[in-house]
Amino acid sequence: MTDSRIPTVRLGDDGPEVGVQGLGCMGMSFGYGPSDGDASRATLERALELGVTLYDTADAYGAGENERFLSPFFKAHRDEVVIATKFALSIPPDEPTKRIIRNDPPYIRRAVEASLGRLGVDVIDLYYMHRRDVNVPIEETVAVMADLVREGKVKHLGLSEVTGDELRAARTVHPIAAVQSEWSLFSRDIEAGVVPAARELGVALVPYSPLGRGFLTGAFADADQDLTAGDFRRQQPRFTGGNAAANAALLDPVRTVAEAHDATLGQIALAWAQQRARVHDLPVIPIPGTRKPTRVTENAGATRIVLTEQELSLLEPIADKVAGDRYADMSFTSAGRE
C-alpha cells in the first residue's frame, strides 16, 4: 500500500475543500472504553500526513473532554485542518450519562463559546446541530447559527440527523455545508429522503459510523465477550442478544469482495461508502473513527478501491437483513421523523 495523499472534495457548494475521508475523533476520549492518548495523538498526525483534513468532534463527547484533547493538535496545525464540532446534547451535571436535546438560542450561544474555549481557537470551521429538538422550529435554530457566522465565530453550518424536509427548511435561512448522518452497508435509511434533498440543495453528506461502529470490520460476534464494560455499544440493539451473531453472519459478501481486492473488510465497507458519491451524485465524506495509526492508514487506502457494479450488487441486500435498529430510541434520528 502506498502512502500517497487522498484526493480532496468540496464540502458541499458552500463548504471548504477537504480530504475525501475525514476522521471521527469521539473514541479517543469517549464511548469505546479505555484509550491510549499517545496512540491517539499519533493517529491524528498520521491522518494529516495522508491528507485527512476534516476532524470531527462534539461538545458531548466526554462532556467536552474530546475537544480539550484535540486542542493541542488543532492549534499546531490550524491552517491545515478543518475543525467540525457540534452542539445540542446537554449533559445534566447530576446525571452524566443523560443527554437532553437543546436547540434554543441561549443554549446555542453558551455552547459555541464553551467549545471555542475548549478547542483553543478563534473560529470553528464547521458547526453542527447535533440533534433536532422538535419543539424548536429549525428555522429559529439555524437563524442563531447564521448569526454566529456573521459574528466570525463559525465559518460553515452543518446539521446532523435531520430529515429531507428539515434540511430544506434550514436552507431557506442560511446555506448548509454538510449533513451528518449514519450511513453504511448496515444503515441506509437516509437514502429515501435525506440524500435526495442534499443532492438537490448542494449539501455534502458526511456519513458517521461508516464501519457500523466496527461491526463491518468483522471484529464482533458477541458483544458481551468482544466489548469492554465501558463500551456504549453494549446498549445498542445490533450488538445485543442474538442480533450480534445474526449480523456477523451477513458479512460473507463483504469477505468475498475483500478477497478479490486483497483488502480488509473495513476497506470494502469504506469503499462502498465513498462510492455513494458517484451513485447519488453528491459529495460524500465518511468519517470513520479510529485510535490507531495503522488503522487510519488502512482506512485511507479504501479511497483507492473502486468496486465493480457486480460487487456493488453483491453488497446491496445486506442492509435489509440487519437485525436491530441502529439506536434503541430512533425518535431522535432522521428515520424516526421521516
JSON list of C-alpha atoms in Angstrom, two decimals, residues 5-162:
[
{"chain": "A", "resi": 5, "resn": "ARG", "atom": "CA", "xyz": [-2.35, 11.54, -0.03]},
{"chain": "A", "resi": 6, "resn": "ILE", "atom": "CA", "xyz": [-6.04, 11.01, -0.52]},
{"chain": "A", "resi": 7, "resn": "PRO", "atom": "CA", "xyz": [-7.96, 13.17, -3.03]},
{"chain": "A", "resi": 8, "resn": "THR", "atom": "CA", "xyz": [-9.93, 16.24, -1.98]},
{"chain": "A", "resi": 9, "resn": "VAL", "atom": "CA", "xyz": [-13.52, 17.35, -2.49]},
{"chain": "A", "resi": 10, "resn": "ARG", "atom": "CA", "xyz": [-15.53, 20.44, -1.64]},
{"chain": "A", "resi": 11, "resn": "LEU", "atom": "CA", "xyz": [-17.75, 20.04, 1.42]},
{"chain": "A", "resi": 12, "resn": "GLY", "atom": "CA", "xyz": [-20.93, 21.00, -0.44]},
{"chain": "A", "resi": 13, "resn": "ASP", "atom": "CA", "xyz": [-21.48, 24.09, -2.57]},
{"chain": "A", "resi": 14, "resn": "ASP", "atom": "CA", "xyz": [-20.74, 26.39, 0.36]},
{"chain": "A", "resi": 15, "resn": "GLY", "atom": "CA", "xyz": [-18.09, 24.49, 2.29]},
{"chain": "A", "resi": 16, "resn": "PRO", "atom": "CA", "xyz": [-14.29, 24.19, 2.38]},
{"chain": "A", "resi": 17, "resn": "GLU", "atom": "CA", "xyz": [-12.10, 21.79, 0.43]},
{"chain": "A", "resi": 18, "resn": "VAL", "atom": "CA", "xyz": [-11.33, 18.66, 2.49]},
{"chain": "A", "resi": 19, "resn": "GLY", "atom": "CA", "xyz": [-9.90, 15.19, 2.05]},
{"chain": "A", "resi": 20, "resn": "VAL", "atom": "CA", "xyz": [-12.48, 12.73, 0.70]},
{"chain": "A", "resi": 21, "resn": "GLN", "atom": "CA", "xyz": [-12.26, 10.89, 4.00]},
{"chain": "A", "resi": 22, "resn": "GLY", "atom": "CA", "xyz": [-12.35, 12.53, 7.43]},
{"chain": "A", "resi": 23, "resn": "LEU", "atom": "CA", "xyz": [-11.60, 11.27, 10.93]},
{"chain": "A", "resi": 24, "resn": "GLY", "atom": "CA", "xyz": [-14.14, 10.70, 13.70]},
{"chain": "A", "resi": 25, "resn": "CYS", "atom": "CA", "xyz": [-12.38, 11.54, 16.95]},
{"chain": "A", "resi": 26, "resn": "MET", "atom": "CA", "xyz": [-15.01, 10.62, 19.56]},
{"chain": "A", "resi": 27, "resn": "GLY", "atom": "CA", "xyz": [-13.44, 7.32, 20.56]},
{"chain": "A", "resi": 28, "resn": "MET", "atom": "CA", "xyz": [-10.18, 8.99, 21.52]},
{"chain": "A", "resi": 29, "resn": "SER", "atom": "CA", "xyz": [-11.74, 10.06, 24.79]},
{"chain": "A", "resi": 30, "resn": "PHE", "atom": "CA", "xyz": [-15.30, 8.72, 24.94]},
{"chain": "A", "resi": 31, "resn": "GLY", "atom": "CA", "xyz": [-17.61, 5.85, 24.12]},
{"chain": "A", "resi": 32, "resn": "TYR", "atom": "CA", "xyz": [-15.36, 2.91, 23.26]},
{"chain": "A", "resi": 33, "resn": "GLY", "atom": "CA", "xyz": [-13.69, 2.10, 26.57]},
{"chain": "A", "resi": 34, "resn": "PRO", "atom": "CA", "xyz": [-10.09, 2.90, 27.63]},
{"chain": "A", "resi": 35, "resn": "SER", "atom": "CA", "xyz": [-7.97, 4.88, 25.18]},
{"chain": "A", "resi": 36, "resn": "ASP", "atom": "CA", "xyz": [-4.22, 5.38, 24.79]},
{"chain": "A", "resi": 37, "resn": "GLY", "atom": "CA", "xyz": [-3.58, 9.12, 24.49]},
{"chain": "A", "resi": 38, "resn": "ASP", "atom": "CA", "xyz": [-0.20, 8.72, 22.82]},
{"chain": "A", "resi": 39, "resn": "ALA", "atom": "CA", "xyz": [-1.61, 6.35, 20.20]},
{"chain": "A", "resi": 40, "resn": "SER", "atom": "CA", "xyz": [-4.50, 8.72, 19.55]},
{"chain": "A", "resi": 41, "resn": "ARG", "atom": "CA", "xyz": [-2.15, 11.66, 19.07]},
{"chain": "A", "resi": 42, "resn": "ALA", "atom": "CA", "xyz": [-0.06, 9.59, 16.66]},
{"chain": "A", "resi": 43, "resn": "THR", "atom": "CA", "xyz": [-3.27, 8.73, 14.81]},
{"chain": "A", "resi": 44, "resn": "LEU", "atom": "CA", "xyz": [-4.12, 12.41, 14.37]},
{"chain": "A", "resi": 45, "resn": "GLU", "atom": "CA", "xyz": [-0.67, 13.14, 12.94]},
{"chain": "A", "resi": 46, "resn": "ARG", "atom": "CA", "xyz": [-0.75, 10.12, 10.64]},
{"chain": "A", "resi": 47, "resn": "ALA", "atom": "CA", "xyz": [-4.17, 11.09, 9.33]},
{"chain": "A", "resi": 48, "resn": "LEU", "atom": "CA", "xyz": [-2.90, 14.54, 8.42]},
{"chain": "A", "resi": 49, "resn": "GLU", "atom": "CA", "xyz": [0.11, 13.04, 6.60]},
{"chain": "A", "resi": 50, "resn": "LEU", "atom": "CA", "xyz": [-2.34, 11.04, 4.48]},
{"chain": "A", "resi": 51, "resn": "GLY", "atom": "CA", "xyz": [-4.41, 14.09, 3.54]},
{"chain": "A", "resi": 52, "resn": "VAL", "atom": "CA", "xyz": [-7.21, 13.64, 6.06]},
{"chain": "A", "resi": 53, "resn": "THR", "atom": "CA", "xyz": [-8.17, 17.22, 6.92]},
{"chain": "A", "resi": 54, "resn": "LEU", "atom": "CA", "xyz": [-11.72, 17.04, 8.35]},
{"chain": "A", "resi": 55, "resn": "TYR", "atom": "CA", "xyz": [-11.63, 16.22, 12.07]},
{"chain": "A", "resi": 56, "resn": "ASP", "atom": "CA", "xyz": [-14.94, 15.56, 13.80]},
{"chain": "A", "resi": 57, "resn": "THR", "atom": "CA", "xyz": [-15.75, 16.04, 17.48]},
{"chain": "A", "resi": 58, "resn": "ALA", "atom": "CA", "xyz": [-18.62, 17.36, 19.65]},
{"chain": "A", "resi": 59, "resn": "ASP", "atom": "CA", "xyz": [-19.11, 19.06, 22.98]},
{"chain": "A", "resi": 60, "resn": "ALA", "atom": "CA", "xyz": [-21.00, 15.99, 24.26]},
{"chain": "A", "resi": 61, "resn": "TYR", "atom": "CA", "xyz": [-18.08, 13.60, 23.72]},
{"chain": "A", "resi": 62, "resn": "GLY", "atom": "CA", "xyz": [-16.84, 13.12, 27.26]},
{"chain": "A", "resi": 63, "resn": "ALA", "atom": "CA", "xyz": [-18.56, 16.33, 28.41]},
{"chain": "A", "resi": 64, "resn": "GLY", "atom": "CA", "xyz": [-16.08, 18.45, 26.47]},
{"chain": "A", "resi": 65, "resn": "GLU", "atom": "CA", "xyz": [-13.06, 16.23, 27.11]},
{"chain": "A", "resi": 66, "resn": "ASN", "atom": "CA", "xyz": [-12.70, 15.26, 23.45]},
{"chain": "A", "resi": 67, "resn": "GLU", "atom": "CA", "xyz": [-12.49, 18.91, 22.38]},
{"chain": "A", "resi": 68, "resn": "ARG", "atom": "CA", "xyz": [-9.85, 19.55, 25.06]},
{"chain": "A", "resi": 69, "resn": "PHE", "atom": "CA", "xyz": [-7.85, 16.51, 23.95]},
{"chain": "A", "resi": 70, "resn": "LEU", "atom": "CA", "xyz": [-7.83, 17.65, 20.33]},
{"chain": "A", "resi": 71, "resn": "SER", "atom": "CA", "xyz": [-6.94, 21.27, 21.10]},
{"chain": "A", "resi": 72, "resn": "PRO", "atom": "CA", "xyz": [-3.11, 20.96, 21.01]},
{"chain": "A", "resi": 73, "resn": "PHE", "atom": "CA", "xyz": [-3.22, 19.14, 17.65]},
{"chain": "A", "resi": 74, "resn": "PHE", "atom": "CA", "xyz": [-5.60, 21.71, 16.17]},
{"chain": "A", "resi": 75, "resn": "LYS", "atom": "CA", "xyz": [-3.53, 24.65, 17.36]},
{"chain": "A", "resi": 76, "resn": "ALA", "atom": "CA", "xyz": [-0.33, 23.10, 16.00]},
{"chain": "A", "resi": 77, "resn": "HIS", "atom": "CA", "xyz": [-1.92, 22.57, 12.56]},
{"chain": "A", "resi": 78, "resn": "ARG", "atom": "CA", "xyz": [-4.55, 25.29, 12.47]},
{"chain": "A", "resi": 79, "resn": "ASP", "atom": "CA", "xyz": [-4.10, 26.20, 8.80]},
{"chain": "A", "resi": 80, "resn": "GLU", "atom": "CA", "xyz": [-4.10, 22.56, 7.66]},
{"chain": "A", "resi": 81, "resn": "VAL", "atom": "CA", "xyz": [-7.21, 21.20, 9.37]},
{"chain": "A", "resi": 82, "resn": "VAL", "atom": "CA", "xyz": [-10.97, 21.72, 9.17]},
{"chain": "A", "resi": 83, "resn": "ILE", "atom": "CA", "xyz": [-12.46, 21.54, 12.67]},
{"chain": "A", "resi": 84, "resn": "ALA", "atom": "CA", "xyz": [-16.00, 20.22, 12.98]},
{"chain": "A", "resi": 85, "resn": "THR", "atom": "CA", "xyz": [-17.79, 20.21, 16.31]},
{"chain": "A", "resi": 86, "resn": "LYS", "atom": "CA", "xyz": [-21.40, 20.12, 17.46]},
{"chain": "A", "resi": 87, "resn": "PHE", "atom": "CA", "xyz": [-23.93, 21.40, 19.99]},
{"chain": "A", "resi": 88, "resn": "ALA", "atom": "CA", "xyz": [-27.37, 20.19, 21.15]},
{"chain": "A", "resi": 89, "resn": "LEU", "atom": "CA", "xyz": [-26.78, 17.34, 23.59]},
{"chain": "A", "resi": 90, "resn": "SER", "atom": "CA", "xyz": [-26.84, 18.94, 27.03]},
{"chain": "A", "resi": 91, "resn": "ILE", "atom": "CA", "xyz": [-25.46, 16.86, 29.92]},
{"chain": "A", "resi": 92, "resn": "PRO", "atom": "CA", "xyz": [-27.07, 17.47, 33.34]},
{"chain": "A", "resi": 93, "resn": "PRO", "atom": "CA", "xyz": [-24.30, 17.88, 35.97]},
{"chain": "A", "resi": 94, "resn": "ASP", "atom": "CA", "xyz": [-26.01, 15.43, 38.34]},
{"chain": "A", "resi": 95, "resn": "GLU", "atom": "CA", "xyz": [-26.72, 12.84, 35.60]},
{"chain": "A", "resi": 96, "resn": "PRO", "atom": "CA", "xyz": [-23.55, 12.48, 33.47]},
{"chain": "A", "resi": 97, "resn": "THR", "atom": "CA", "xyz": [-24.96, 9.60, 31.41]},
{"chain": "A", "resi": 98, "resn": "LYS", "atom": "CA", "xyz": [-28.10, 11.51, 30.39]},
{"chain": "A", "resi": 99, "resn": "ARG", "atom": "CA", "xyz": [-28.48, 13.68, 27.27]},
{"chain": "A", "resi": 100, "resn": "ILE", "atom": "CA", "xyz": [-31.09, 16.42, 26.82]},
{"chain": "A", "resi": 101, "resn": "ILE", "atom": "CA", "xyz": [-31.57, 17.78, 23.31]},
{"chain": "A", "resi": 102, "resn": "ARG", "atom": "CA", "xyz": [-31.50, 21.59, 23.23]},
{"chain": "A", "resi": 103, "resn": "ASN", "atom": "CA", "xyz": [-31.72, 23.84, 20.19]},
{"chain": "A", "resi": 104, "resn": "ASP", "atom": "CA", "xyz": [-32.85, 27.05, 21.91]},
{"chain": "A", "resi": 105, "resn": "PRO", "atom": "CA", "xyz": [-30.90, 30.26, 21.11]},
{"chain": "A", "resi": 106, "resn": "PRO", "atom": "CA", "xyz": [-29.47, 30.97, 24.61]},
{"chain": "A", "resi": 107, "resn": "TYR", "atom": "CA", "xyz": [-28.13, 27.43, 24.83]},
{"chain": "A", "resi": 108, "resn": "ILE", "atom": "CA", "xyz": [-26.51, 27.61, 21.40]},
{"chain": "A", "resi": 109, "resn": "ARG", "atom": "CA", "xyz": [-24.70, 30.81, 22.30]},
{"chain": "A", "resi": 110, "resn": "ARG", "atom": "CA", "xyz": [-23.34, 29.33, 25.52]},
{"chain": "A", "resi": 111, "resn": "ALA", "atom": "CA", "xyz": [-22.36, 26.15, 23.72]},
{"chain": "A", "resi": 112, "resn": "VAL", "atom": "CA", "xyz": [-20.33, 27.84, 20.98]},
{"chain": "A", "resi": 113, "resn": "GLU", "atom": "CA", "xyz": [-18.38, 29.95, 23.47]},
{"chain": "A", "resi": 114, "resn": "ALA", "atom": "CA", "xyz": [-17.62, 26.87, 25.55]},
{"chain": "A", "resi": 115, "resn": "SER", "atom": "CA", "xyz": [-16.44, 24.90, 22.50]},
{"chain": "A", "resi": 116, "resn": "LEU", "atom": "CA", "xyz": [-14.24, 27.74, 21.30]},
{"chain": "A", "resi": 117, "resn": "GLY", "atom": "CA", "xyz": [-12.65, 27.86, 24.73]},
{"chain": "A", "resi": 118, "resn": "ARG", "atom": "CA", "xyz": [-12.02, 24.13, 24.96]},
{"chain": "A", "resi": 119, "resn": "LEU", "atom": "CA", "xyz": [-10.70, 23.92, 21.40]},
{"chain": "A", "resi": 120, "resn": "GLY", "atom": "CA", "xyz": [-8.48, 26.96, 21.94]},
{"chain": "A", "resi": 121, "resn": "VAL", "atom": "CA", "xyz": [-9.33, 28.50, 18.56]},
{"chain": "A", "resi": 122, "resn": "ASP", "atom": "CA", "xyz": [-10.93, 31.75, 17.41]},
{"chain": "A", "resi": 123, "resn": "VAL", "atom": "CA", "xyz": [-13.35, 30.21, 14.92]},
{"chain": "A", "resi": 124, "resn": "ILE", "atom": "CA", "xyz": [-14.99, 26.81, 14.30]},
{"chain": "A", "resi": 125, "resn": "ASP", "atom": "CA", "xyz": [-14.79, 25.74, 10.66]},
{"chain": "A", "resi": 126, "resn": "LEU", "atom": "CA", "xyz": [-17.96, 23.61, 10.63]},
{"chain": "A", "resi": 127, "resn": "TYR", "atom": "CA", "xyz": [-20.55, 23.87, 13.41]},
{"chain": "A", "resi": 128, "resn": "TYR", "atom": "CA", "xyz": [-23.25, 21.21, 13.53]},
{"chain": "A", "resi": 129, "resn": "MET", "atom": "CA", "xyz": [-26.60, 20.98, 15.23]},
{"chain": "A", "resi": 130, "resn": "HIS", "atom": "CA", "xyz": [-26.02, 17.52, 16.71]},
{"chain": "A", "resi": 131, "resn": "ARG", "atom": "CA", "xyz": [-29.67, 16.51, 17.15]},
{"chain": "A", "resi": 132, "resn": "ARG", "atom": "CA", "xyz": [-33.02, 18.14, 16.43]},
{"chain": "A", "resi": 133, "resn": "ASP", "atom": "CA", "xyz": [-35.31, 19.41, 19.19]},
{"chain": "A", "resi": 134, "resn": "VAL", "atom": "CA", "xyz": [-38.70, 19.17, 17.50]},
{"chain": "A", "resi": 135, "resn": "ASN", "atom": "CA", "xyz": [-40.13, 21.75, 19.92]},
{"chain": "A", "resi": 136, "resn": "VAL", "atom": "CA", "xyz": [-37.93, 24.48, 18.44]},
{"chain": "A", "resi": 137, "resn": "PRO", "atom": "CA", "xyz": [-38.54, 25.49, 14.79]},
{"chain": "A", "resi": 138, "resn": "ILE", "atom": "CA", "xyz": [-35.45, 24.56, 12.83]},
{"chain": "A", "resi": 139, "resn": "GLU", "atom": "CA", "xyz": [-35.53, 27.96, 11.13]},
{"chain": "A", "resi": 140, "resn": "GLU", "atom": "CA", "xyz": [-35.10, 29.57, 14.55]},
{"chain": "A", "resi": 141, "resn": "THR", "atom": "CA", "xyz": [-32.14, 27.35, 15.39]},
{"chain": "A", "resi": 142, "resn": "VAL", "atom": "CA", "xyz": [-30.40, 27.96, 12.07]},
{"chain": "A", "resi": 143, "resn": "ALA", "atom": "CA", "xyz": [-31.01, 31.72, 12.37]},
{"chain": "A", "resi": 144, "resn": "VAL", "atom": "CA", "xyz": [-28.94, 31.74, 15.56]},
{"chain": "A", "resi": 145, "resn": "MET", "atom": "CA", "xyz": [-26.27, 29.61, 13.90]},
{"chain": "A", "resi": 146, "resn": "ALA", "atom": "CA", "xyz": [-26.23, 32.07, 11.00]},
{"chain": "A", "resi": 147, "resn": "ASP", "atom": "CA", "xyz": [-25.64, 34.89, 13.48]},
{"chain": "A", "resi": 148, "resn": "LEU", "atom": "CA", "xyz": [-22.54, 33.02, 14.67]},
{"chain": "A", "resi": 149, "resn": "VAL", "atom": "CA", "xyz": [-21.24, 33.03, 11.10]},
{"chain": "A", "resi": 150, "resn": "ARG", "atom": "CA", "xyz": [-21.82, 36.78, 10.79]},
{"chain": "A", "resi": 151, "resn": "GLU", "atom": "CA", "xyz": [-20.06, 37.31, 14.13]},
{"chain": "A", "resi": 152, "resn": "GLY", "atom": "CA", "xyz": [-16.99, 35.40, 12.93]},
{"chain": "A", "resi": 153, "resn": "LYS", "atom": "CA", "xyz": [-17.27, 32.57, 15.46]},
{"chain": "A", "resi": 154, "resn": "VAL", "atom": "CA", "xyz": [-18.22, 29.93, 12.89]},
{"chain": "A", "resi": 155, "resn": "LYS", "atom": "CA", "xyz": [-17.37, 29.61, 9.18]},
{"chain": "A", "resi": 156, "resn": "HIS", "atom": "CA", "xyz": [-19.83, 26.99, 7.90]},
{"chain": "A", "resi": 157, "resn": "LEU", "atom": "CA", "xyz": [-23.00, 25.33, 9.18]},
{"chain": "A", "resi": 158, "resn": "GLY", "atom": "CA", "xyz": [-23.93, 21.66, 9.39]},
{"chain": "A", "resi": 159, "resn": "LEU", "atom": "CA", "xyz": [-26.87, 19.60, 10.59]},
{"chain": "A", "resi": 160, "resn": "SER", "atom": "CA", "xyz": [-26.93, 16.06, 11.95]},
{"chain": "A", "resi": 161, "resn": "GLU", "atom": "CA", "xyz": [-29.74, 13.51, 11.73]},
{"chain": "A", "resi": 162, "resn": "VAL", "atom": "CA", "xyz": [-32.25, 15.83, 10.04]}
]
